[in-house]
Amino acid sequence: MHTPVFTEWQGKPLDEVLYACRETVEDATFPTVERWREQGGKVLGHFQVYFPEEIAHAAGMLPVKIRGAPVEPTLSDSHFGSYLCSILKTGLQVALKGDLMLDLFVSHPICDAARNLAAIWGRHFDYPCQILYLPQNPNSAHSQAYLRDEYDRIKRVIEKVAGAKVNDEALDNSIAIFNENRRLLRELYDIKRNTPWLIAAEDAYCLVSIGGLIPREEHNALLSHILPQIITGTTKREDRVRIVFEGAFCEQPPLDLVRMLGRTCYVVADDFLIGLRWITEDIPAGSDPLLALAEAYIERSSYSPVQHDLRKLKEEMLLKRVDHAHADAVIVAAAKMCEPGLEEQVAYTHALDDRGIPYFVSEFEENMTSFEQLELQVETFLENLLFA
């Protein structure tokens, strides 16, 4: 048994809990991961967008989401081409610098830039660097069986690294813990959608983000403690535009950008760290947990520009997100040099035009530090909506 790795929030009032979460999320030295390793725990780092963390959890490993960091890629920049997104470089940077120590790295061929990421990591580290091949055609009748076998392959790699067998009982237990986590995250997003004035956009973001840095049992305890306090808050509602932020499925905007948006509007829905919220329903218990995980990825899941499911056309899914959140407008964003994200902007804007939904198109980079011009542009856009 491991002692908790994130205790700064325990016994603290709401404001101090949220502050502790923000500080931990912005700390590029990954202190919670270091504490886990100090206790002898092993760590699996997985790149965006989605990874079945239940498998690593069932083996006793800590699954950590590689989401880049607000750092300069001084050590990693030379290993990538110039015209590639920042997250590839900063993710490797924190590993090369020794701030993020892993025992296993898993990547996915989600785009041309990321398809060789595991090989690049493998040149620099002794631990295994694997590729998880999620189905390119989830509409195929064979996709679930294929993915179940791919999960089994990765499970065997995890077992070897962890030095522990993953049986069905352990997987069922992990699925139950993650089901609870998904329920709590849905409750958080219900608050964002129904009473967005009760929680700042940056705090909601950090409450999700920290889940990729600590054991899920700890995340569940944190959310169970704090959500009732948020719901009973007394912050008054303001006359603000309700917006959906779309375009953060992989590289994440800097927290200061999220903070800036929270000052000017209500962010009632988004795709921030969508991989941590990819499964949208409980995964049912059954005789084959790996097949249940595979079925959930395909049938009980969200959407992103890097999953090509003909039943989930991205523009139609965005419109559903807007309708579900009762949003007034959309910020259609993309990380700089993100080919999938920039391509999807075309379909998004056409669909929004057809529905007459106002939108603002923008780019971001995870280590950008100046927001004055962007804030002015966003404020002008929102004021035009308020006073039209």
mmCIF file of C-alpha atoms in Angstrom:
data_model
loop_
_atom_site.group_PDB
_atom_site.id
_atom_site.type_symbol
_atom_site.label_atom_id
_atom_site.label_comp_id
_atom_site.label_asym_id
_atom_site.label_seq_id
_atom_site.Cartn_x
_atom_site.Cartn_y
_atom_site.Cartn_z
ATOM 1 C CA MET A 1 0.000 0.000 0.000
ATOM 2 C CA HIS A 2 1.217 3.476 -0.893
ATOM 3 C CA THR A 3 0.756 6.512 1.286
ATOM 4 C CA PRO A 4 -1.037 9.416 -0.429
ATOM 5 C CA VAL A 5 1.089 11.483 -2.798
ATOM 6 C CA PHE A 6 -1.113 14.581 -2.782
ATOM 7 C CA THR A 7 -1.997 15.659 0.745
ATOM 8 C CA GLU A 8 -1.737 19.446 0.464
ATOM 9 C CA TRP A 9 -5.516 19.775 0.191
ATOM 10 C CA GLN A 10 -6.497 17.688 3.183
ATOM 11 C CA GLY A 11 -8.169 19.563 6.021
ATOM 12 C CA LYS A 12 -8.082 22.843 4.108
ATOM 13 C CA PRO A 13 -10.901 25.268 3.208
ATOM 14 C CA LEU A 14 -12.147 25.387 -0.379
ATOM 15 C CA ASP A 15 -9.936 28.238 -1.580
ATOM 16 C CA GLU A 16 -6.796 26.563 -0.263
ATOM 17 C CA VAL A 17 -7.758 23.217 -1.811
ATOM 18 C CA LEU A 18 -8.163 24.858 -5.216
ATOM 19 C CA TYR A 19 -4.865 26.723 -4.760
ATOM 20 C CA ALA A 20 -3.052 23.466 -3.958
ATOM 21 C CA CYS A 21 -4.472 21.899 -7.126
ATOM 22 C CA ARG A 22 -3.375 24.836 -9.281
ATOM 23 C CA GLU A 23 0.133 24.814 -7.822
ATOM 24 C CA THR A 24 0.537 21.075 -8.387
ATOM 25 C CA VAL A 25 -0.784 21.162 -11.954
ATOM 26 C CA GLU A 26 1.574 24.016 -12.877
ATOM 27 C CA ASP A 27 4.626 22.398 -11.236
ATOM 28 C CA ALA A 28 6.711 21.014 -14.111
ATOM 29 C CA THR A 29 8.798 18.906 -11.707
ATOM 30 C CA PHE A 30 5.851 16.519 -11.131
ATOM 31 C CA PRO A 31 6.144 16.270 -7.329
ATOM 32 C CA THR A 32 3.314 13.740 -6.956
ATOM 33 C CA VAL A 33 5.006 11.369 -9.385
ATOM 34 C CA GLU A 34 8.291 11.751 -7.529
ATOM 35 C CA ARG A 35 6.590 10.899 -4.231
ATOM 36 C CA TRP A 36 5.070 7.790 -5.803
ATOM 37 C CA ARG A 37 8.482 6.642 -7.032
ATOM 38 C CA GLU A 38 10.087 7.344 -3.648
ATOM 39 C CA GLN A 39 7.739 4.716 -2.208
ATOM 40 C CA GLY A 40 8.902 2.175 -4.775
ATOM 41 C CA GLY A 41 5.976 2.656 -7.141
ATOM 42 C CA LYS A 42 6.342 2.330 -10.892
ATOM 43 C CA VAL A 43 5.026 4.839 -13.411
ATOM 44 C CA LEU A 44 3.486 4.497 -16.873
ATOM 45 C CA GLY A 45 3.504 7.707 -18.908
ATOM 46 C CA HIS A 46 1.044 7.856 -21.796
ATOM 47 C CA PHE A 47 0.823 10.472 -24.495
ATOM 48 C CA GLN A 48 -2.389 12.105 -25.659
ATOM 49 C CA VAL A 49 -5.226 11.489 -26.351
ATOM 50 C CA TYR A 50 -6.598 8.321 -24.703
ATOM 51 C CA PHE A 51 -5.111 5.362 -22.867
ATOM 52 C CA PRO A 52 -6.965 2.632 -20.880
ATOM 53 C CA GLU A 53 -5.434 3.580 -17.549
ATOM 54 C CA GLU A 54 -7.366 0.847 -15.766
ATOM 55 C CA ILE A 55 -4.851 -1.714 -17.054
ATOM 56 C CA ALA A 56 -1.871 0.113 -15.541
ATOM 57 C CA HIS A 57 -3.806 0.735 -12.336
ATOM 58 C CA ALA A 58 -4.670 -2.951 -12.034
ATOM 59 C CA ALA A 59 -0.953 -3.766 -12.209
ATOM 60 C CA GLY A 60 -0.191 -1.369 -9.360
ATOM 61 C CA MET A 61 1.395 1.269 -11.594
ATOM 62 C CA LEU A 62 0.642 4.986 -11.576
ATOM 63 C CA PRO A 63 -0.654 6.074 -15.010
ATOM 64 C CA VAL A 64 0.478 9.636 -15.774
ATOM 65 C CA LYS A 65 -0.836 11.672 -18.673
ATOM 66 C CA ILE A 66 1.962 13.234 -20.736
ATOM 67 C CA ARG A 67 0.420 16.602 -21.572
ATOM 68 C CA GLY A 68 3.513 18.701 -22.172
ATOM 69 C CA ALA A 69 4.593 21.443 -19.796
ATOM 70 C CA PRO A 70 5.105 25.224 -19.733
ATOM 71 C CA VAL A 71 8.869 24.901 -20.272
ATOM 72 C CA GLU A 72 11.383 25.712 -22.965
ATOM 73 C CA PRO A 73 12.498 22.585 -24.893
ATOM 74 C CA THR A 74 16.208 23.302 -24.578
ATOM 75 C CA LEU A 75 17.186 19.622 -24.502
ATOM 76 C CA SER A 76 14.533 18.170 -26.791
ATOM 77 C CA ASP A 77 14.130 20.726 -29.567
ATOM 78 C CA SER A 78 16.932 19.267 -31.689
ATOM 79 C CA HIS A 79 15.187 15.884 -31.795
ATOM 80 C CA PHE A 80 12.181 17.221 -33.724
ATOM 81 C CA GLY A 81 11.508 19.179 -36.862
ATOM 82 C CA SER A 82 10.927 22.920 -36.594
ATOM 83 C CA TYR A 83 7.326 22.891 -37.761
ATOM 84 C CA LEU A 84 5.898 20.553 -35.158
ATOM 85 C CA CYS A 85 3.635 21.232 -32.196
ATOM 86 C CA SER A 86 5.053 22.170 -28.833
ATOM 87 C CA ILE A 87 3.676 19.271 -26.783
ATOM 88 C CA LEU A 88 5.944 16.739 -28.502
ATOM 89 C CA LYS A 89 9.001 18.742 -27.492
ATOM 90 C CA THR A 90 8.057 19.725 -23.956
ATOM 91 C CA GLY A 91 6.857 16.220 -23.112
ATOM 92 C CA LEU A 92 10.300 14.859 -23.985
ATOM 93 C CA GLN A 93 11.988 17.848 -22.343
ATOM 94 C CA VAL A 94 10.716 17.098 -18.841
ATOM 95 C CA ALA A 95 11.796 13.474 -19.250
ATOM 96 C CA LEU A 96 15.285 14.327 -20.560
ATOM 97 C CA LYS A 97 15.768 16.836 -17.746
ATOM 98 C CA GLY A 98 14.871 14.180 -15.190
ATOM 99 C CA ASP A 99 11.790 15.963 -13.862
ATOM 100 C CA LEU A 100 9.526 13.120 -14.986
ATOM 101 C CA MET A 101 10.886 9.634 -14.364
ATOM 102 C CA LEU A 102 9.028 6.734 -15.970
ATOM 103 C CA ASP A 103 9.214 2.947 -16.137
ATOM 104 C CA LEU A 104 7.154 2.637 -19.329
ATOM 105 C CA PHE A 105 6.116 5.094 -22.044
ATOM 106 C CA VAL A 106 3.178 4.524 -24.378
ATOM 107 C CA SER A 107 2.325 6.659 -27.382
ATOM 108 C CA HIS A 108 -0.258 6.529 -30.163
ATOM 109 C CA PRO A 109 0.025 7.287 -33.915
ATOM 110 C CA ILE A 110 -2.608 10.034 -33.681
ATOM 111 C CA CYS A 111 -0.917 12.213 -36.314
ATOM 112 C CA ASP A 112 2.165 12.335 -38.526
ATOM 113 C CA ALA A 113 4.080 14.215 -35.847
ATOM 114 C CA ALA A 114 3.318 11.721 -33.065
ATOM 115 C CA ARG A 115 3.632 8.480 -35.014
ATOM 116 C CA ASN A 116 7.377 8.205 -34.317
ATOM 117 C CA LEU A 117 7.274 9.537 -30.767
ATOM 118 C CA ALA A 118 7.826 6.180 -29.058
ATOM 119 C CA ALA A 119 10.900 5.555 -31.211
ATOM 120 C CA ILE A 120 12.306 8.978 -30.361
ATOM 121 C CA TRP A 121 11.799 8.378 -26.639
ATOM 122 C CA GLY A 122 13.265 4.900 -27.017
ATOM 123 C CA ARG A 123 16.601 6.351 -28.189
ATOM 124 C CA HIS A 124 17.085 8.110 -24.876
ATOM 125 C CA PHE A 125 15.724 5.820 -22.168
ATOM 126 C CA ASP A 126 16.299 2.248 -21.069
ATOM 127 C CA TYR A 127 12.644 1.588 -20.193
ATOM 128 C CA PRO A 128 10.232 0.202 -22.822
ATOM 129 C CA CYS A 129 8.612 2.714 -25.178
ATOM 130 C CA GLN A 130 5.545 1.239 -26.809
ATOM 131 C CA ILE A 131 2.901 2.230 -29.360
ATOM 132 C CA LEU A 132 -0.751 1.454 -28.654
ATOM 133 C CA TYR A 133 -2.552 1.051 -31.976
ATOM 134 C CA LEU A 134 -6.133 2.132 -31.430
ATOM 135 C CA PRO A 135 -8.406 1.069 -34.307
ATOM 136 C CA GLN A 136 -8.241 3.294 -37.365
ATOM 137 C CA ASN A 137 -11.706 2.143 -38.395
ATOM 138 C CA PRO A 138 -13.896 1.889 -35.279
ATOM 139 C CA ASN A 139 -16.907 1.274 -37.536
ATOM 140 C CA SER A 140 -15.601 -2.143 -38.511
ATOM 141 C CA ALA A 141 -17.438 -5.134 -37.065
ATOM 142 C CA HIS A 142 -14.042 -6.469 -35.968
ATOM 143 C CA SER A 143 -12.805 -3.324 -34.214
ATOM 144 C CA GLN A 144 -13.749 -4.391 -30.692
ATOM 145 C CA ALA A 145 -12.114 -7.804 -31.021
ATOM 146 C CA TYR A 146 -9.014 -6.191 -32.519
ATOM 147 C CA LEU A 147 -8.787 -3.616 -29.743
ATOM 148 C CA ARG A 148 -9.325 -6.229 -27.054
ATOM 149 C CA ASP A 149 -6.291 -8.119 -28.416
ATOM 150 C CA GLU A 150 -4.262 -4.887 -28.591
ATOM 151 C CA TYR A 151 -5.125 -4.134 -24.972
ATOM 152 C CA ASP A 152 -4.044 -7.653 -24.075
ATOM 153 C CA ARG A 153 -0.694 -7.085 -25.788
ATOM 154 C CA ILE A 154 -0.119 -3.872 -23.833
ATOM 155 C CA LYS A 155 -1.256 -5.638 -20.654
ATOM 156 C CA ARG A 156 1.518 -8.195 -21.069
ATOM 157 C CA VAL A 157 4.084 -5.414 -21.444
ATOM 158 C CA ILE A 158 2.714 -3.715 -18.327
ATOM 159 C CA GLU A 159 2.839 -6.983 -16.367
ATOM 160 C CA LYS A 160 6.502 -7.434 -17.246
ATOM 161 C CA VAL A 161 7.412 -3.895 -16.186
ATOM 162 C CA ALA A 162 5.282 -3.955 -13.030
ATOM 163 C CA GLY A 163 6.338 -7.450 -12.025
ATOM 164 C CA ALA A 164 2.716 -8.333 -11.335
ATOM 165 C CA LYS A 165 0.014 -10.273 -13.120
ATOM 166 C CA VAL A 166 -3.193 -8.463 -14.041
ATOM 167 C CA ASN A 167 -6.131 -10.801 -13.521
ATOM 168 C CA ASP A 168 -9.804 -10.158 -14.227
ATOM 169 C CA GLU A 169 -10.568 -9.439 -10.574
ATOM 170 C CA ALA A 170 -7.931 -6.693 -10.440
ATOM 171 C CA LEU A 171 -9.210 -5.221 -13.697
ATOM 172 C CA ASP A 172 -12.801 -5.261 -12.486
ATOM 173 C CA ASN A 173 -11.725 -3.448 -9.326
ATOM 174 C CA SER A 174 -9.852 -0.816 -11.327
ATOM 175 C CA ILE A 175 -12.780 -0.335 -13.697
ATOM 176 C CA ALA A 176 -15.052 0.268 -10.694
ATOM 177 C CA ILE A 177 -12.662 2.892 -9.293
ATOM 178 C CA PHE A 178 -12.455 4.647 -12.663
ATOM 179 C CA ASN A 179 -16.237 4.457 -13.085
ATOM 180 C CA GLU A 180 -16.536 6.391 -9.842
ATOM 181 C CA ASN A 181 -13.981 8.882 -11.130
ATOM 182 C CA ARG A 182 -15.927 9.365 -14.339
ATOM 183 C CA ARG A 183 -19.124 9.918 -12.354
ATOM 184 C CA LEU A 184 -17.450 12.600 -10.252
ATOM 185 C CA LEU A 185 -16.034 14.323 -13.336
ATOM 186 C CA ARG A 186 -19.489 14.332 -14.910
ATOM 187 C CA GLU A 187 -20.776 15.966 -11.729
ATOM 188 C CA LEU A 188 -18.060 18.624 -12.024
ATOM 189 C CA TYR A 189 -19.087 19.327 -15.612
ATOM 190 C CA ASP A 190 -22.728 19.492 -14.551
ATOM 191 C CA ILE A 191 -21.710 22.331 -12.239
ATOM 192 C CA LYS A 192 -19.821 24.036 -15.075
ATOM 193 C CA ARG A 193 -22.848 23.755 -17.325
ATOM 194 C CA ASN A 194 -25.669 24.555 -14.887
ATOM 195 C CA THR A 195 -24.036 26.972 -12.431
ATOM 196 C CA PRO A 196 -20.737 28.088 -13.997
ATOM 197 C CA TRP A 197 -20.459 31.064 -11.646
ATOM 198 C CA LEU A 198 -19.772 28.683 -8.756
ATOM 199 C CA ILE A 199 -16.335 27.600 -10.028
ATOM 200 C CA ALA A 200 -13.672 29.489 -11.956
ATOM 201 C CA ALA A 201 -12.698 28.052 -15.325
ATOM 202 C CA GLU A 202 -9.089 27.577 -14.232
ATOM 203 C CA ASP A 203 -10.125 25.720 -11.061
ATOM 204 C CA ALA A 204 -12.412 23.360 -12.950
ATOM 205 C CA TYR A 205 -9.558 22.693 -15.374
ATOM 206 C CA CYS A 206 -7.107 21.910 -12.559
ATOM 207 C CA LEU A 207 -9.558 19.592 -10.814
ATOM 208 C CA VAL A 208 -9.612 17.498 -13.990
ATOM 209 C CA SER A 209 -5.921 17.846 -14.780
ATOM 210 C CA ILE A 210 -4.655 16.694 -11.404
ATOM 211 C CA GLY A 211 -6.368 13.353 -11.977
ATOM 212 C CA GLY A 212 -3.642 12.538 -14.505
ATOM 213 C CA LEU A 213 -0.949 13.072 -11.854
ATOM 214 C CA ILE A 214 -2.198 11.134 -8.820
ATOM 215 C CA PRO A 215 -3.762 7.718 -8.103
ATOM 216 C CA ARG A 216 -7.448 7.647 -8.990
ATOM 217 C CA GLU A 217 -8.384 6.707 -5.436
ATOM 218 C CA GLU A 218 -6.881 10.001 -4.292
ATOM 219 C CA HIS A 219 -8.600 11.901 -7.089
ATOM 220 C CA ASN A 220 -11.928 10.375 -6.108
ATOM 221 C CA ALA A 221 -11.392 11.394 -2.491
ATOM 222 C CA LEU A 222 -10.486 14.941 -3.537
ATOM 223 C CA LEU A 223 -13.516 15.352 -5.803
ATOM 224 C CA SER A 224 -15.883 13.768 -3.270
ATOM 225 C CA HIS A 225 -14.648 16.264 -0.682
ATOM 226 C CA ILE A 226 -14.724 19.403 -2.794
ATOM 227 C CA LEU A 227 -17.737 19.088 -5.111
ATOM 228 C CA PRO A 228 -20.345 19.437 -2.326
ATOM 229 C CA GLN A 229 -18.549 22.593 -1.167
ATOM 230 C CA ILE A 230 -18.598 24.055 -4.670
ATOM 231 C CA ILE A 231 -22.299 23.296 -5.116
ATOM 232 C CA THR A 232 -23.201 25.138 -1.920
ATOM 233 C CA GLY A 233 -21.159 28.208 -2.847
ATOM 234 C CA THR A 234 -22.687 31.684 -2.665
ATOM 235 C CA THR A 235 -21.028 33.393 -5.635
ATOM 236 C CA LYS A 236 -23.578 35.457 -7.519
ATOM 237 C CA ARG A 237 -24.444 34.932 -11.156
ATOM 238 C CA GLU A 238 -23.183 37.566 -13.612
ATOM 239 C CA ASP A 239 -24.375 38.575 -17.055
ATOM 240 C CA ARG A 240 -21.788 36.743 -19.145
ATOM 241 C CA VAL A 241 -21.698 34.929 -22.456
ATOM 242 C CA ARG A 242 -21.749 31.123 -22.211
ATOM 243 C CA ILE A 243 -19.070 29.643 -24.456
ATOM 244 C CA VAL A 244 -17.757 26.258 -25.549
ATOM 245 C CA PHE A 245 -13.977 25.959 -25.942
ATOM 246 C CA GLU A 246 -13.063 23.488 -28.688
ATOM 247 C CA GLY A 247 -9.540 22.540 -29.731
ATOM 248 C CA ALA A 248 -7.672 21.339 -26.623
ATOM 249 C CA PHE A 249 -7.940 17.606 -27.259
ATOM 250 C CA CYS A 250 -4.138 17.148 -27.301
ATOM 251 C CA GLU A 251 -1.854 20.089 -26.521
ATOM 252 C CA GLN A 252 -3.287 22.121 -23.663
ATOM 253 C CA PRO A 253 -3.648 25.883 -23.527
ATOM 254 C CA PRO A 254 -1.638 27.547 -20.760
ATOM 255 C CA LEU A 255 -3.518 27.929 -17.520
ATOM 256 C CA ASP A 256 -3.238 31.712 -17.810
ATOM 257 C CA LEU A 257 -5.258 31.533 -21.040
ATOM 258 C CA VAL A 258 -7.978 29.526 -19.301
ATOM 259 C CA ARG A 259 -7.843 32.038 -16.448
ATOM 260 C CA MET A 260 -8.228 34.912 -18.925
ATOM 261 C CA LEU A 261 -11.303 33.301 -20.470
ATOM 262 C CA GLY A 262 -12.799 32.786 -17.034
ATOM 263 C CA ARG A 263 -12.562 36.514 -16.374
ATOM 264 C CA THR A 264 -14.624 37.408 -19.423
ATOM 265 C CA CYS A 265 -17.147 34.598 -19.982
ATOM 266 C CA TYR A 266 -18.498 31.332 -18.636
ATOM 267 C CA VAL A 267 -16.774 28.269 -20.112
ATOM 268 C CA VAL A 268 -19.707 25.856 -19.881
ATOM 269 C CA ALA A 269 -18.242 23.014 -21.989
ATOM 270 C CA ASP A 270 -14.902 22.141 -23.531
ATOM 271 C CA ASP A 271 -12.565 19.398 -24.700
ATOM 272 C CA PHE A 272 -9.800 20.148 -22.186
ATOM 273 C CA LEU A 273 -7.926 16.907 -21.443
ATOM 274 C CA ILE A 274 -10.689 14.966 -23.160
ATOM 275 C CA GLY A 275 -8.690 11.743 -22.844
ATOM 276 C CA LEU A 276 -9.285 11.756 -19.084
ATOM 277 C CA ARG A 277 -13.019 12.054 -19.804
ATOM 278 C CA TRP A 278 -13.101 9.974 -22.986
ATOM 279 C CA ILE A 279 -15.393 7.267 -21.630
ATOM 280 C CA THR A 280 -18.742 8.962 -21.092
ATOM 281 C CA GLU A 281 -20.636 6.206 -19.256
ATOM 282 C CA ASP A 282 -19.939 3.541 -16.671
ATOM 283 C CA ILE A 283 -18.168 0.496 -18.068
ATOM 284 C CA PRO A 284 -20.366 -2.496 -17.141
ATOM 285 C CA ALA A 285 -18.941 -5.469 -15.296
ATOM 286 C CA GLY A 286 -18.672 -8.651 -17.320
ATOM 287 C CA SER A 287 -16.760 -11.846 -17.917
ATOM 288 C CA ASP A 288 -14.081 -10.138 -20.052
ATOM 289 C CA PRO A 289 -12.859 -6.790 -18.643
ATOM 290 C CA LEU A 290 -10.519 -6.129 -21.579
ATOM 291 C CA LEU A 291 -13.399 -6.523 -24.016
ATOM 292 C CA ALA A 292 -15.490 -4.202 -21.850
ATOM 293 C CA LEU A 293 -12.749 -1.567 -22.048
ATOM 294 C CA ALA A 294 -12.524 -2.016 -25.816
ATOM 295 C CA GLU A 295 -16.297 -1.761 -26.206
ATOM 296 C CA ALA A 296 -16.357 1.423 -24.113
ATOM 297 C CA TYR A 297 -13.659 3.095 -26.212
ATOM 298 C CA ILE A 298 -15.774 2.628 -29.323
ATOM 299 C CA GLU A 299 -19.361 2.744 -28.064
ATOM 300 C CA ARG A 300 -19.320 4.824 -24.846
ATOM 301 C CA SER A 301 -16.956 7.597 -25.763
ATOM 302 C CA SER A 302 -16.504 11.224 -26.682
ATOM 303 C CA TYR A 303 -14.925 12.508 -29.898
ATOM 304 C CA SER A 304 -11.748 14.185 -31.085
ATOM 305 C CA PRO A 305 -10.098 15.040 -34.418
ATOM 306 C CA VAL A 306 -7.845 11.986 -34.104
ATOM 307 C CA GLN A 307 -10.588 9.362 -33.913
ATOM 308 C CA HIS A 308 -12.275 8.771 -37.252
ATOM 309 C CA ASP A 309 -15.717 7.403 -36.469
ATOM 310 C CA LEU A 310 -18.315 7.970 -39.178
ATOM 311 C CA ARG A 311 -21.063 7.838 -36.541
ATOM 312 C CA LYS A 312 -19.477 10.774 -34.717
ATOM 313 C CA LEU A 313 -18.832 13.461 -37.296
ATOM 314 C CA LYS A 314 -16.866 16.104 -35.434
ATOM 315 C CA GLU A 315 -18.948 19.069 -36.542
ATOM 316 C CA GLU A 316 -22.170 17.325 -35.535
ATOM 317 C CA MET A 317 -20.690 16.367 -32.180
ATOM 318 C CA LEU A 318 -19.626 19.962 -31.589
ATOM 319 C CA LEU A 319 -23.151 21.165 -32.279
ATOM 320 C CA LYS A 320 -24.476 18.619 -29.789
ATOM 321 C CA ARG A 321 -21.971 19.887 -27.221
ATOM 322 C CA VAL A 322 -23.142 23.452 -27.812
ATOM 323 C CA ASP A 323 -26.808 22.484 -27.509
ATOM 324 C CA HIS A 324 -26.277 20.369 -24.397
ATOM 325 C CA ALA A 325 -24.441 23.231 -22.673
ATOM 326 C CA HIS A 326 -26.949 25.878 -23.816
ATOM 327 C CA ALA A 327 -23.957 27.845 -25.054
ATOM 328 C CA ASP A 328 -24.187 31.213 -26.787
ATOM 329 C CA ALA A 329 -20.948 30.964 -28.760
ATOM 330 C CA VAL A 330 -17.861 28.852 -29.463
ATOM 331 C CA ILE A 331 -14.150 29.527 -29.293
ATOM 332 C CA VAL A 332 -12.727 27.365 -32.069
ATOM 333 C CA ALA A 333 -9.079 27.008 -31.149
ATOM 334 C CA ALA A 334 -6.143 24.898 -32.232
ATOM 335 C CA ALA A 335 -2.605 24.420 -31.029
ATOM 336 C CA LYS A 336 -0.015 25.957 -33.320
ATOM 337 C CA MET A 337 1.295 23.453 -35.871
ATOM 338 C CA CYS A 338 -1.461 20.961 -34.957
ATOM 339 C CA GLU A 339 -2.509 19.547 -38.317
ATOM 340 C CA PRO A 340 -5.568 17.557 -37.107
ATOM 341 C CA GLY A 341 -6.841 20.482 -35.059
ATOM 342 C CA LEU A 342 -6.365 23.077 -37.778
ATOM 343 C CA GLU A 343 -8.003 20.837 -40.377
ATOM 344 C CA GLU A 344 -11.058 20.308 -38.185
ATOM 345 C CA GLN A 345 -11.545 24.058 -37.781
ATOM 346 C CA VAL A 346 -12.850 24.219 -41.344
ATOM 347 C CA ALA A 347 -15.647 21.726 -40.699
ATOM 348 C CA TYR A 348 -16.432 23.317 -37.329
ATOM 349 C CA THR A 349 -16.783 26.845 -38.699
ATOM 350 C CA HIS A 350 -18.935 25.721 -41.637
ATOM 351 C CA ALA A 351 -21.303 23.891 -39.282
ATOM 352 C CA LEU A 352 -21.480 26.867 -36.925
ATOM 353 C CA ASP A 353 -22.159 29.206 -39.850
ATOM 354 C CA ASP A 354 -24.992 26.973 -41.023
ATOM 355 C CA ARG A 355 -26.568 27.118 -37.549
ATOM 356 C CA GLY A 356 -25.913 30.823 -37.084
ATOM 357 C CA ILE A 357 -23.848 30.227 -33.940
ATOM 358 C CA PRO A 358 -21.237 32.948 -33.281
ATOM 359 C CA TYR A 359 -17.630 31.780 -33.017
ATOM 360 C CA PHE A 360 -14.126 33.106 -32.508
ATOM 361 C CA VAL A 361 -11.168 31.359 -34.195
ATOM 362 C CA SER A 362 -7.798 31.352 -32.484
ATOM 363 C CA GLU A 363 -4.500 29.524 -32.007
ATOM 364 C CA PHE A 364 -2.535 28.858 -28.836
ATOM 365 C CA GLU A 365 0.734 27.350 -27.673
ATOM 366 C CA GLU A 366 1.269 25.779 -24.270
ATOM 367 C CA ASN A 367 4.228 28.004 -23.354
ATOM 368 C CA MET A 368 2.834 31.320 -24.617
ATOM 369 C CA THR A 369 3.100 34.059 -21.993
ATOM 370 C CA SER A 370 1.484 37.142 -23.547
ATOM 371 C CA PHE A 371 -2.301 37.333 -23.657
ATOM 372 C CA GLU A 372 -3.059 41.058 -23.901
ATOM 373 C CA GLN A 373 -3.902 41.086 -27.601
ATOM 374 C CA LEU A 374 -5.872 37.851 -27.430
ATOM 375 C CA GLU A 375 -7.792 39.059 -24.389
ATOM 376 C CA LEU A 376 -8.710 42.282 -26.170
ATOM 377 C CA GLN A 377 -9.931 40.337 -29.201
ATOM 378 C CA VAL A 378 -11.982 37.946 -27.068
ATOM 379 C CA GLU A 379 -13.483 40.810 -25.059
ATOM 380 C CA THR A 380 -14.471 42.606 -28.264
ATOM 381 C CA PHE A 381 -16.089 39.436 -29.594
ATOM 382 C CA LEU A 382 -18.039 38.887 -26.374
ATOM 383 C CA GLU A 383 -19.113 42.521 -26.056
ATOM 384 C CA ASN A 384 -20.503 42.408 -29.572
ATOM 385 C CA LEU A 385 -22.646 39.455 -28.515
ATOM 386 C CA LEU A 386 -23.803 41.059 -25.273
ATOM 387 C CA PHE A 387 -24.775 44.385 -26.828
ATOM 388 C CA ALA A 388 -25.893 43.275 -30.267
#
